[in-house]
CSV table of N, CA, C and O in Angstrom, one decimal:
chain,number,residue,atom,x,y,z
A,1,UNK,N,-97.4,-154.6,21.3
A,1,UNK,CA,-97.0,-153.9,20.1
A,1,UNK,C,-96.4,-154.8,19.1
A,1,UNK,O,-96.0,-155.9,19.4
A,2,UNK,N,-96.3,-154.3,18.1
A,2,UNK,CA,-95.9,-155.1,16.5
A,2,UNK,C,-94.8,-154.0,15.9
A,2,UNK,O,-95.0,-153.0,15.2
A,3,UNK,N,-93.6,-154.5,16.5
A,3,UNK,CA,-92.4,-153.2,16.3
A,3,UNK,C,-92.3,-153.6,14.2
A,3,UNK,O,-92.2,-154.7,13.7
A,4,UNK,N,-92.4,-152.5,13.6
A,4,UNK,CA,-91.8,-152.7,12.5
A,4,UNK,C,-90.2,-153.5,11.9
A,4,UNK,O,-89.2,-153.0,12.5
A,5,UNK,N,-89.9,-154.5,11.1
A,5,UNK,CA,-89.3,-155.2,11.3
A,5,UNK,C,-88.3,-155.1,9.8
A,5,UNK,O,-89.0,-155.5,8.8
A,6,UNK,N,-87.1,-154.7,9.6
A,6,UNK,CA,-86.2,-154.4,8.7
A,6,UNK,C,-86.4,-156.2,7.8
A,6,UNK,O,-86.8,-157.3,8.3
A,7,UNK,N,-86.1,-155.9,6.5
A,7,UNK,CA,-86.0,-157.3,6.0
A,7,UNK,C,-85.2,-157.8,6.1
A,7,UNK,O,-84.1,-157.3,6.3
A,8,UNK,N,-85.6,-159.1,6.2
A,8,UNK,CA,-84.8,-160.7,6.5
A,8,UNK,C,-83.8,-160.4,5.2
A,8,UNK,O,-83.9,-159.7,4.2
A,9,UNK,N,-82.7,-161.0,5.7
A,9,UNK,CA,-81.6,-161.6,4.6
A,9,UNK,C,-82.0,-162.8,4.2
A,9,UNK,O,-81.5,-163.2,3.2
A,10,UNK,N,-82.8,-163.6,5.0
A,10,UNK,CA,-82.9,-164.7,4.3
A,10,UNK,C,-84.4,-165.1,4.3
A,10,UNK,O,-84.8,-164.8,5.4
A,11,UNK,N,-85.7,-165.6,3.5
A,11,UNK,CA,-87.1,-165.8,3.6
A,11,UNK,C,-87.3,-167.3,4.3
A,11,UNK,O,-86.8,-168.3,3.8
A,12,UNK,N,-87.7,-167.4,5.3
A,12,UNK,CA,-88.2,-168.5,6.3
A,12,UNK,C,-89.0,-169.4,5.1
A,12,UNK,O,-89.1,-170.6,5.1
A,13,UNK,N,-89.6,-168.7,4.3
A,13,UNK,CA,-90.2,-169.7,3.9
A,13,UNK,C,-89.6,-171.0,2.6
A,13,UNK,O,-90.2,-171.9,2.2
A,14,UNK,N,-88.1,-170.5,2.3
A,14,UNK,CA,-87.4,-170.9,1.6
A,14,UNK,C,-87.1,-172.7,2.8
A,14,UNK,O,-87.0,-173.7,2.0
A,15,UNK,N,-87.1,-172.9,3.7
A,15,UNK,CA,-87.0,-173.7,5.1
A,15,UNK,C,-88.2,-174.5,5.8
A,15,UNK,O,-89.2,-174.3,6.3
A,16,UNK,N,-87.4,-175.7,5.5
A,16,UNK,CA,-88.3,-176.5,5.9
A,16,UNK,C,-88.6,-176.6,7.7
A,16,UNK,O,-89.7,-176.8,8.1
A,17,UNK,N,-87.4,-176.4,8.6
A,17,UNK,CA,-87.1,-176.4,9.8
A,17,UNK,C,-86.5,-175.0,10.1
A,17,UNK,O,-85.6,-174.4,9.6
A,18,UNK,N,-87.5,-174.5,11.3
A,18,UNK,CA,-87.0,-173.1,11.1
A,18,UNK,C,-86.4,-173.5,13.3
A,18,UNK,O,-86.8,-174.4,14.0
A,19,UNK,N,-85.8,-172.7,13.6
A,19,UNK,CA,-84.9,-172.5,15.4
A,19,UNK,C,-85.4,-170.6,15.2
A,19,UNK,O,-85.3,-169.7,14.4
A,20,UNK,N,-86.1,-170.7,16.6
A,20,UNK,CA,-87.0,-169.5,16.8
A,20,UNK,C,-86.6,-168.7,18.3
A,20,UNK,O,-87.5,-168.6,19.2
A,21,UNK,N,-85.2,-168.1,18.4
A,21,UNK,CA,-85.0,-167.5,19.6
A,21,UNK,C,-85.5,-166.2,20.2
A,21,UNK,O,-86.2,-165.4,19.6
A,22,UNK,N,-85.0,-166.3,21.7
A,22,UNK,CA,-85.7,-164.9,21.8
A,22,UNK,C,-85.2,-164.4,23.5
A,22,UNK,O,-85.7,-165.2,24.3
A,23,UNK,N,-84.4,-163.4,24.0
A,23,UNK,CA,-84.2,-162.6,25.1
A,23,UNK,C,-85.7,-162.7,25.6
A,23,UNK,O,-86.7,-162.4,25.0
A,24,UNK,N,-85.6,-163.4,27.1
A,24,UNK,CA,-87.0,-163.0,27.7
A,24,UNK,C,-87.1,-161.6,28.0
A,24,UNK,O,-86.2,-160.8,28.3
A,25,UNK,N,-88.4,-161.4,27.9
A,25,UNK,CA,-88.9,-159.6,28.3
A,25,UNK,C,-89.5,-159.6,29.2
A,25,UNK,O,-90.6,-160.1,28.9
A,26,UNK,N,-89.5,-159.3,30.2
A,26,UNK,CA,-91.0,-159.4,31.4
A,26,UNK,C,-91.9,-160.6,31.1
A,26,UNK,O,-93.2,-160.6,31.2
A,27,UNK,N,-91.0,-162.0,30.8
A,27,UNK,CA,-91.7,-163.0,31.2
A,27,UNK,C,-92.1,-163.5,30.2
A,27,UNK,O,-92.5,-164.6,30.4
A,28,UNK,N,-92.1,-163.0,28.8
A,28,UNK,CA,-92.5,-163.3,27.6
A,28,UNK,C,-91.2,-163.2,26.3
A,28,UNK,O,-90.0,-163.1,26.6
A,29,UNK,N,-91.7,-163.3,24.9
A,29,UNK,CA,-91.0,-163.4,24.0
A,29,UNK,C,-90.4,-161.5,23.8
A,29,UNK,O,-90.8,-160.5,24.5
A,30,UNK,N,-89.7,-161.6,22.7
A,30,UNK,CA,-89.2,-160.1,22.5
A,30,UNK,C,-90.7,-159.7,21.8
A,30,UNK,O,-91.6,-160.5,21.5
A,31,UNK,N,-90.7,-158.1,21.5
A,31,UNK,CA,-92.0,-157.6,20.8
A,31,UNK,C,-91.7,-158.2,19.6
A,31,UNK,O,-92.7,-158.7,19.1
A,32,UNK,N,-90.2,-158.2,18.6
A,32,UNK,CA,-90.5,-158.0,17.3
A,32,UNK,C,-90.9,-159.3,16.6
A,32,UNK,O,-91.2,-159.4,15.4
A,33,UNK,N,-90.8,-160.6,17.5
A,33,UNK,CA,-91.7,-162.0,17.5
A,33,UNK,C,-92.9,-161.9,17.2
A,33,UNK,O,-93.4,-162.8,16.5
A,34,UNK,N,-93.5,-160.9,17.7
A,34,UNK,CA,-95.1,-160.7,17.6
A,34,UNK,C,-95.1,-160.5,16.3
A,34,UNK,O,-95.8,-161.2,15.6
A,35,UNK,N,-94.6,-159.6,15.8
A,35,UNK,CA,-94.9,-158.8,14.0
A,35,UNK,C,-93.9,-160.4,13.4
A,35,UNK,O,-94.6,-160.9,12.6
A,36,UNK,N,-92.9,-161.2,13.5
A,36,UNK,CA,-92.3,-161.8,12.7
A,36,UNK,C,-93.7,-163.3,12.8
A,36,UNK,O,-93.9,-164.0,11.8
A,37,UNK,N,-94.4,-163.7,13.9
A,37,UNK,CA,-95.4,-164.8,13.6
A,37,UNK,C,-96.4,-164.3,12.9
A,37,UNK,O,-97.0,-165.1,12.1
A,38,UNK,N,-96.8,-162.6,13.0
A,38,UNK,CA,-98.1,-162.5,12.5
A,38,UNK,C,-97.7,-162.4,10.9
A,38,UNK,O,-98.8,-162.5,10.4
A,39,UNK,N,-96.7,-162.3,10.0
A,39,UNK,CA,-96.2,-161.9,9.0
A,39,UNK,C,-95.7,-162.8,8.2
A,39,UNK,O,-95.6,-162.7,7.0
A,40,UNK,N,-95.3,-163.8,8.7
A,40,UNK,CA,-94.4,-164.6,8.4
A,40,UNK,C,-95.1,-166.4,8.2
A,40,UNK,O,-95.2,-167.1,9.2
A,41,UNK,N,-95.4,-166.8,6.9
A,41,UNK,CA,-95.7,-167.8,6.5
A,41,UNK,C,-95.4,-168.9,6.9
A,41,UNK,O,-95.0,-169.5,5.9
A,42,UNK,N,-95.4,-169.6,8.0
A,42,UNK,CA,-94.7,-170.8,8.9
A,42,UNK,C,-95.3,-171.9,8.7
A,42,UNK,O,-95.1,-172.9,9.4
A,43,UNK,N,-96.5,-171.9,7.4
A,43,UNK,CA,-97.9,-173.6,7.5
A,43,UNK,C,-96.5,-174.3,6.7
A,43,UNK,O,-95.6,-174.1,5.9
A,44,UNK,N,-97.2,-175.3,7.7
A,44,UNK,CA,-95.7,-177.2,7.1
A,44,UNK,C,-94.9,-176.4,7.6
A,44,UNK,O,-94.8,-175.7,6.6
A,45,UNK,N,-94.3,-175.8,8.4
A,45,UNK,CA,-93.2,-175.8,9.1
A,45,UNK,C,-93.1,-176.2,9.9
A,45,UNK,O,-93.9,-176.3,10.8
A,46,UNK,N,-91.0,-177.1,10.2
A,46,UNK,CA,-91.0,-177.1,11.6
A,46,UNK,C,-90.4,-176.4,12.3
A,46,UNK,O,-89.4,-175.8,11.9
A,47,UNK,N,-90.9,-176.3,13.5
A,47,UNK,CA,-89.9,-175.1,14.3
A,47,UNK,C,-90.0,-175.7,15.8
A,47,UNK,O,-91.0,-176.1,16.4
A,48,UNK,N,-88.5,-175.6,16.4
A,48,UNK,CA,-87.8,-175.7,17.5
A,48,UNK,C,-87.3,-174.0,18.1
A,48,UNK,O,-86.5,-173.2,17.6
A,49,UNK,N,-88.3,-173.9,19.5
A,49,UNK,CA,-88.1,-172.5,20.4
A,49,UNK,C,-87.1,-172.8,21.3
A,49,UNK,O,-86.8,-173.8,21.9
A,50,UNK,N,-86.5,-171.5,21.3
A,50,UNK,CA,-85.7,-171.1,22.5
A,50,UNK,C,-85.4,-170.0,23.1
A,50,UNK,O,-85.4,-169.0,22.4
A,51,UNK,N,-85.2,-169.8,24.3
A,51,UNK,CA,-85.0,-168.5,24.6
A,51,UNK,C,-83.9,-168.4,25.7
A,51,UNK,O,-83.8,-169.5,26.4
A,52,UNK,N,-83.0,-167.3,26.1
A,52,UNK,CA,-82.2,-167.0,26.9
A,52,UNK,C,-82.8,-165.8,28.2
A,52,UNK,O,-83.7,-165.1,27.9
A,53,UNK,N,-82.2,-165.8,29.5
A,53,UNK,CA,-82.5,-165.6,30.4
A,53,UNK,C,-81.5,-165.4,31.4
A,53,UNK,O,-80.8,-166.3,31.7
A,54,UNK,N,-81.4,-164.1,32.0
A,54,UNK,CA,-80.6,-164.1,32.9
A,54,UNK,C,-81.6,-164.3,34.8
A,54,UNK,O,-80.9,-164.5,35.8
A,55,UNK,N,-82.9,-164.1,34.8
A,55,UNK,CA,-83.7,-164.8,36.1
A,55,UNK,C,-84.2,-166.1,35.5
A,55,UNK,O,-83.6,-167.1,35.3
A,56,UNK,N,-85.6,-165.9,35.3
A,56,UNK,CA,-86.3,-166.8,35.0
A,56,UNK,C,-87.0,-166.7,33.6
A,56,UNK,O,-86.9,-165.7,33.0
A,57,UNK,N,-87.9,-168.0,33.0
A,57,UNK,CA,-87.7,-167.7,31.8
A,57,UNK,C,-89.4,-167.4,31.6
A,57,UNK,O,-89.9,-167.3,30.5
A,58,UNK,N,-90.1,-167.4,32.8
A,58,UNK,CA,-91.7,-167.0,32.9
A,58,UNK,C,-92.3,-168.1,31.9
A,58,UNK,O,-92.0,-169.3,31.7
A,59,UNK,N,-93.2,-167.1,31.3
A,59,UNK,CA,-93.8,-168.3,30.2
A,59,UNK,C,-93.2,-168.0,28.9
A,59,UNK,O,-94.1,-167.7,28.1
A,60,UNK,N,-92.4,-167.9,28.6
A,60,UNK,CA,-92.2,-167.3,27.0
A,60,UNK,C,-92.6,-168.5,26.4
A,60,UNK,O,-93.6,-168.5,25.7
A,61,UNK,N,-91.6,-169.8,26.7
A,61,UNK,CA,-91.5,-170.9,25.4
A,61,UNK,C,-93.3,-171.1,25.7
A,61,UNK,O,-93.8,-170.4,24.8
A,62,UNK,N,-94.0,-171.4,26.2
A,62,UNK,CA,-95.7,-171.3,26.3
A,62,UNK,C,-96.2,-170.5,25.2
A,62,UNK,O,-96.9,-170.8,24.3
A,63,UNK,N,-95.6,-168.8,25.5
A,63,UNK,CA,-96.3,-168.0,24.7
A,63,UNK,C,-95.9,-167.9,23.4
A,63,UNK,O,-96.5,-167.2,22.6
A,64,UNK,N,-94.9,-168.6,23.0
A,64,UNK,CA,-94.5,-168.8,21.9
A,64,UNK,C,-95.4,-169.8,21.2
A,64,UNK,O,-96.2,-169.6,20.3
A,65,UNK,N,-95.1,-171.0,22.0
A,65,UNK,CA,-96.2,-172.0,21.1
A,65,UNK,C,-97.2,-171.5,21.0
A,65,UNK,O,-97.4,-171.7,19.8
A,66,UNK,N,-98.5,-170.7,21.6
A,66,UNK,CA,-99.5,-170.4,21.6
A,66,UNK,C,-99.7,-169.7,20.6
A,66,UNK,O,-100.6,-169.9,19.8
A,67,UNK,N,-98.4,-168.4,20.3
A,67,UNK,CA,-98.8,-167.8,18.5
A,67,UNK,C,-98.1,-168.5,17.5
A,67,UNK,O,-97.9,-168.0,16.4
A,68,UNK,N,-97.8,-169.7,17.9
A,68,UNK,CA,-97.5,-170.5,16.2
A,68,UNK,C,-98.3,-172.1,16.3
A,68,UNK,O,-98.0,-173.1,15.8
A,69,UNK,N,-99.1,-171.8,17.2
A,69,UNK,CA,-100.5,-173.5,17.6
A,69,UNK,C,-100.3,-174.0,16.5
A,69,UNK,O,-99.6,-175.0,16.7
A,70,UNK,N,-100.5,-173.6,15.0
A,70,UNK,CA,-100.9,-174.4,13.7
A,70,UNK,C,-99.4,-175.1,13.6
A,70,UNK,O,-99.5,-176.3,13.5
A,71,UNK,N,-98.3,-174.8,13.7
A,71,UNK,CA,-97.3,-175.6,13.7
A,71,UNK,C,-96.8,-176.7,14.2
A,71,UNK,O,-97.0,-177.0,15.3
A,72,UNK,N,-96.0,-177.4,13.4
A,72,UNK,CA,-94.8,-178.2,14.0
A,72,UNK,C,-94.1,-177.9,14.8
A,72,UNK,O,-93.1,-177.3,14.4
A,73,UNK,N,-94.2,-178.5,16.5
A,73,UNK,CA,-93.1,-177.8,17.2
A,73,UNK,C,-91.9,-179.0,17.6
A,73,UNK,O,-92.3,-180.1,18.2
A,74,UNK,N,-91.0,-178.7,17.4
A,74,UNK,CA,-90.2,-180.1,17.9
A,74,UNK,C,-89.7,-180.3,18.9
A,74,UNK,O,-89.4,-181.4,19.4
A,75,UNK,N,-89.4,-178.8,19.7
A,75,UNK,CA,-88.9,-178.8,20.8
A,75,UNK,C,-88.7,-177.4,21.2
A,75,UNK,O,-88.5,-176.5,20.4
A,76,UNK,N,-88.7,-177.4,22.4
A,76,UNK,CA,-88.4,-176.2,23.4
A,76,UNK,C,-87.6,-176.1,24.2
A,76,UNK,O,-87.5,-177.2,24.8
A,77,UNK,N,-86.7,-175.1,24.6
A,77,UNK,CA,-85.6,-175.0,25.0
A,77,UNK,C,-85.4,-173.6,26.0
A,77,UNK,O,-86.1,-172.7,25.7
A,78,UNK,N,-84.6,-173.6,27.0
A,78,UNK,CA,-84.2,-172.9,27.5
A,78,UNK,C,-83.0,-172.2,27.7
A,78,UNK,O,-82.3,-173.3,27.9
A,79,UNK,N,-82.1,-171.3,27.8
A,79,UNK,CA,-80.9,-171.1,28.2
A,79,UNK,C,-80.8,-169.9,29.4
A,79,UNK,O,-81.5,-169.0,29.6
A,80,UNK,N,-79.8,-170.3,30.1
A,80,UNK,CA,-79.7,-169.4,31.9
A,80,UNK,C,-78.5,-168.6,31.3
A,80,UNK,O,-77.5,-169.4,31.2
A,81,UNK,N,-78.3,-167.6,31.0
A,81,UNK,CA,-76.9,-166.5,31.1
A,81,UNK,C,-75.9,-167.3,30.2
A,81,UNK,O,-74.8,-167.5,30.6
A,82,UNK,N,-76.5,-167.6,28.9
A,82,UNK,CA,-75.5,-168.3,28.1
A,82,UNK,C,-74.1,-167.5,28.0
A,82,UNK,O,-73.2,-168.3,28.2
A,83,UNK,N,-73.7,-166.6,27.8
A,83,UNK,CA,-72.9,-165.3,27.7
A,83,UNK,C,-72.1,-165.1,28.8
A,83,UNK,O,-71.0,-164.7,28.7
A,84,UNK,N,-72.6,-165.4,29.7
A,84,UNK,CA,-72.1,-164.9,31.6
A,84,UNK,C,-71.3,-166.0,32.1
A,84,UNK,O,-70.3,-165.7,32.7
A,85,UNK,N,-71.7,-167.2,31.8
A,85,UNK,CA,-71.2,-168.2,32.8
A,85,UNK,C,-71.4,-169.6,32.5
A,85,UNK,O,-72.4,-170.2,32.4
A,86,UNK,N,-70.1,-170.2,32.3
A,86,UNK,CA,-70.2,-171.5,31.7
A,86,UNK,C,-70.5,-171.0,30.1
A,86,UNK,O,-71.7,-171.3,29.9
A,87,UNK,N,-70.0,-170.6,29.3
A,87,UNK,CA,-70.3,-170.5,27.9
A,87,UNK,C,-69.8,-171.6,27.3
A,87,UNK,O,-70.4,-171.5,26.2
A,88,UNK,N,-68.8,-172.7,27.1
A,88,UNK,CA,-68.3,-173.6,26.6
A,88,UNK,C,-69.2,-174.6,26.7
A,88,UNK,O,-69.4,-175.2,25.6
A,89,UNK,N,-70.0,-175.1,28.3
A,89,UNK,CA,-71.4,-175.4,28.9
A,89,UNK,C,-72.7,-175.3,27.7
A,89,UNK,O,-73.2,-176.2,27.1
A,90,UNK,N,-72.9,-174.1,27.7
A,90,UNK,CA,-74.3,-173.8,27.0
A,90,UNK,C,-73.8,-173.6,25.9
A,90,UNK,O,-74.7,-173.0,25.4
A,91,UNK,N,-72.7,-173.6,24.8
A,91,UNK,CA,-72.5,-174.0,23.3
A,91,UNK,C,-72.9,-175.4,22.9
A,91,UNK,O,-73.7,-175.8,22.0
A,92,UNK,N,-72.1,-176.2,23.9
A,92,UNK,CA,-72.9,-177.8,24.2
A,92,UNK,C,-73.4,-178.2,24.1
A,92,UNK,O,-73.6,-179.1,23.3
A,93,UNK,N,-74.3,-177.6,25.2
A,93,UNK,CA,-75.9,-177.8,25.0
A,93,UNK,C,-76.8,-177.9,24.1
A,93,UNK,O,-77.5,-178.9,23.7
A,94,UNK,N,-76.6,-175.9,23.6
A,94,UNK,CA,-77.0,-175.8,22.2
A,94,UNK,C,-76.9,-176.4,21.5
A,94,UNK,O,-77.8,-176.3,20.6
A,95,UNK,N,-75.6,-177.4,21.2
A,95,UNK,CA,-75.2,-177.8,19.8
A,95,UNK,C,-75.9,-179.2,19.8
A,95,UNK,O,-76.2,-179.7,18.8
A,96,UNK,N,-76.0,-179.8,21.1
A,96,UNK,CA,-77.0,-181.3,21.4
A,96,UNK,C,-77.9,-181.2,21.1
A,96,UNK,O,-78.5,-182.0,20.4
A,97,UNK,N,-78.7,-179.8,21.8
A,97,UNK,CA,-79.7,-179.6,21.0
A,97,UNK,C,-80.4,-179.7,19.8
A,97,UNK,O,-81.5,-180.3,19.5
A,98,UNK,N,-79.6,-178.9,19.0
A,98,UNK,CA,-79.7,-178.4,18.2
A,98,UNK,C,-79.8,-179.4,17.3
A,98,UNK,O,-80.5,-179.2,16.4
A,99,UNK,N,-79.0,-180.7,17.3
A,99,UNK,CA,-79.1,-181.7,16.5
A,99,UNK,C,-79.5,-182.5,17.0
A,99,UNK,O,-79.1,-183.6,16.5
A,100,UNK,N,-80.3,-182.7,18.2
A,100,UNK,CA,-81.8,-183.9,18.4
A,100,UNK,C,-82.9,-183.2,17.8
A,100,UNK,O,-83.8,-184.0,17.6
A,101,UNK,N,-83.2,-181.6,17.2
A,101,UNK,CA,-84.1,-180.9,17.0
A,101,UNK,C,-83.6,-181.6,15.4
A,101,UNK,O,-84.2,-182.4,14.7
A,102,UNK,N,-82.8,-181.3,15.2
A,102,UNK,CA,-82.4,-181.7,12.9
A,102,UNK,C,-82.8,-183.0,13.3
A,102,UNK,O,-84.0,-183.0,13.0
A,103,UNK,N,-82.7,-184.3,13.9
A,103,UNK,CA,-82.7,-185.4,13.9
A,103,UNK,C,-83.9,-185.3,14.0
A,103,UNK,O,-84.4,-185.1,12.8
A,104,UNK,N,-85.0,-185.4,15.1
A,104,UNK,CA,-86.2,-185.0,14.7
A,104,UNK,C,-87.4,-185.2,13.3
A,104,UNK,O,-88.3,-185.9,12.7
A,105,UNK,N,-86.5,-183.9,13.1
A,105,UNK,CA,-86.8,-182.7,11.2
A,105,UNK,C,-87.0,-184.2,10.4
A,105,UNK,O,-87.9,-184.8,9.8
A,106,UNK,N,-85.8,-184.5,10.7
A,106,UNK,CA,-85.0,-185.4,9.1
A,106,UNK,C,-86.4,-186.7,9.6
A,106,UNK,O,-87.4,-186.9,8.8
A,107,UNK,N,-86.4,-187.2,10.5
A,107,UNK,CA,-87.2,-188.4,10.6
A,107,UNK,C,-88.9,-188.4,10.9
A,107,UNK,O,-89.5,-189.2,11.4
A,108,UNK,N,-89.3,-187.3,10.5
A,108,UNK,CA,-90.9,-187.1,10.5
A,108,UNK,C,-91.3,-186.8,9.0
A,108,UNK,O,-92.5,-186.6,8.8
């Protein structure tokens, strides 16, 4: 399904580097992903996926790249119970992340 989706406060396409999260659902991305790739203008974009998980994270980051193929992907990511356990841990992470993903951006 393609849940209807309230407007952005901000237009993706104003961004050159877009961070693309998402709660695993039965193994995949959330639904409202589906209507935000089919809708949403992302050519010359870069984008860095992630998603959060409290089992496993199935194939989401897969099915992710597979509805944005035409893009720039810089990296993929995972998180285990960011919220639950070790949160000081996975802010860290994220934030290492997050800026090997801008470092990346800036140098391509």
């Amino acid at each position: 399904k393609k849940p209807v989706l309230e407007k952005l406060p901000l237009d993706p396409a104003d961004y050159s580097l877009l961070f693309i999260g998402t709660p695993v659902w039965a193994g995949s991305y959330a639904p409202p992903l589906k209507t935000f790739f089919s809708l949403a203008d992302l050519t010359d974009k870069k984008v860095a996926f992630f998603c959060c998980h409290g089992g496993g994270k199935g194939k989401t980051l897969q099915k992710m790249e597979k509805a944005s193929e035409y893009r720039e992907i810089l990296g993929k990511t995972d998180f285990k119970d960011p919220v639950k356990e070790e949160t000081e841990k996975a802010a860290a992470e994220a934030r290492r992340w997050a800026k090997e993903i801008f470092e990346k951006a800036v140098t391509k």
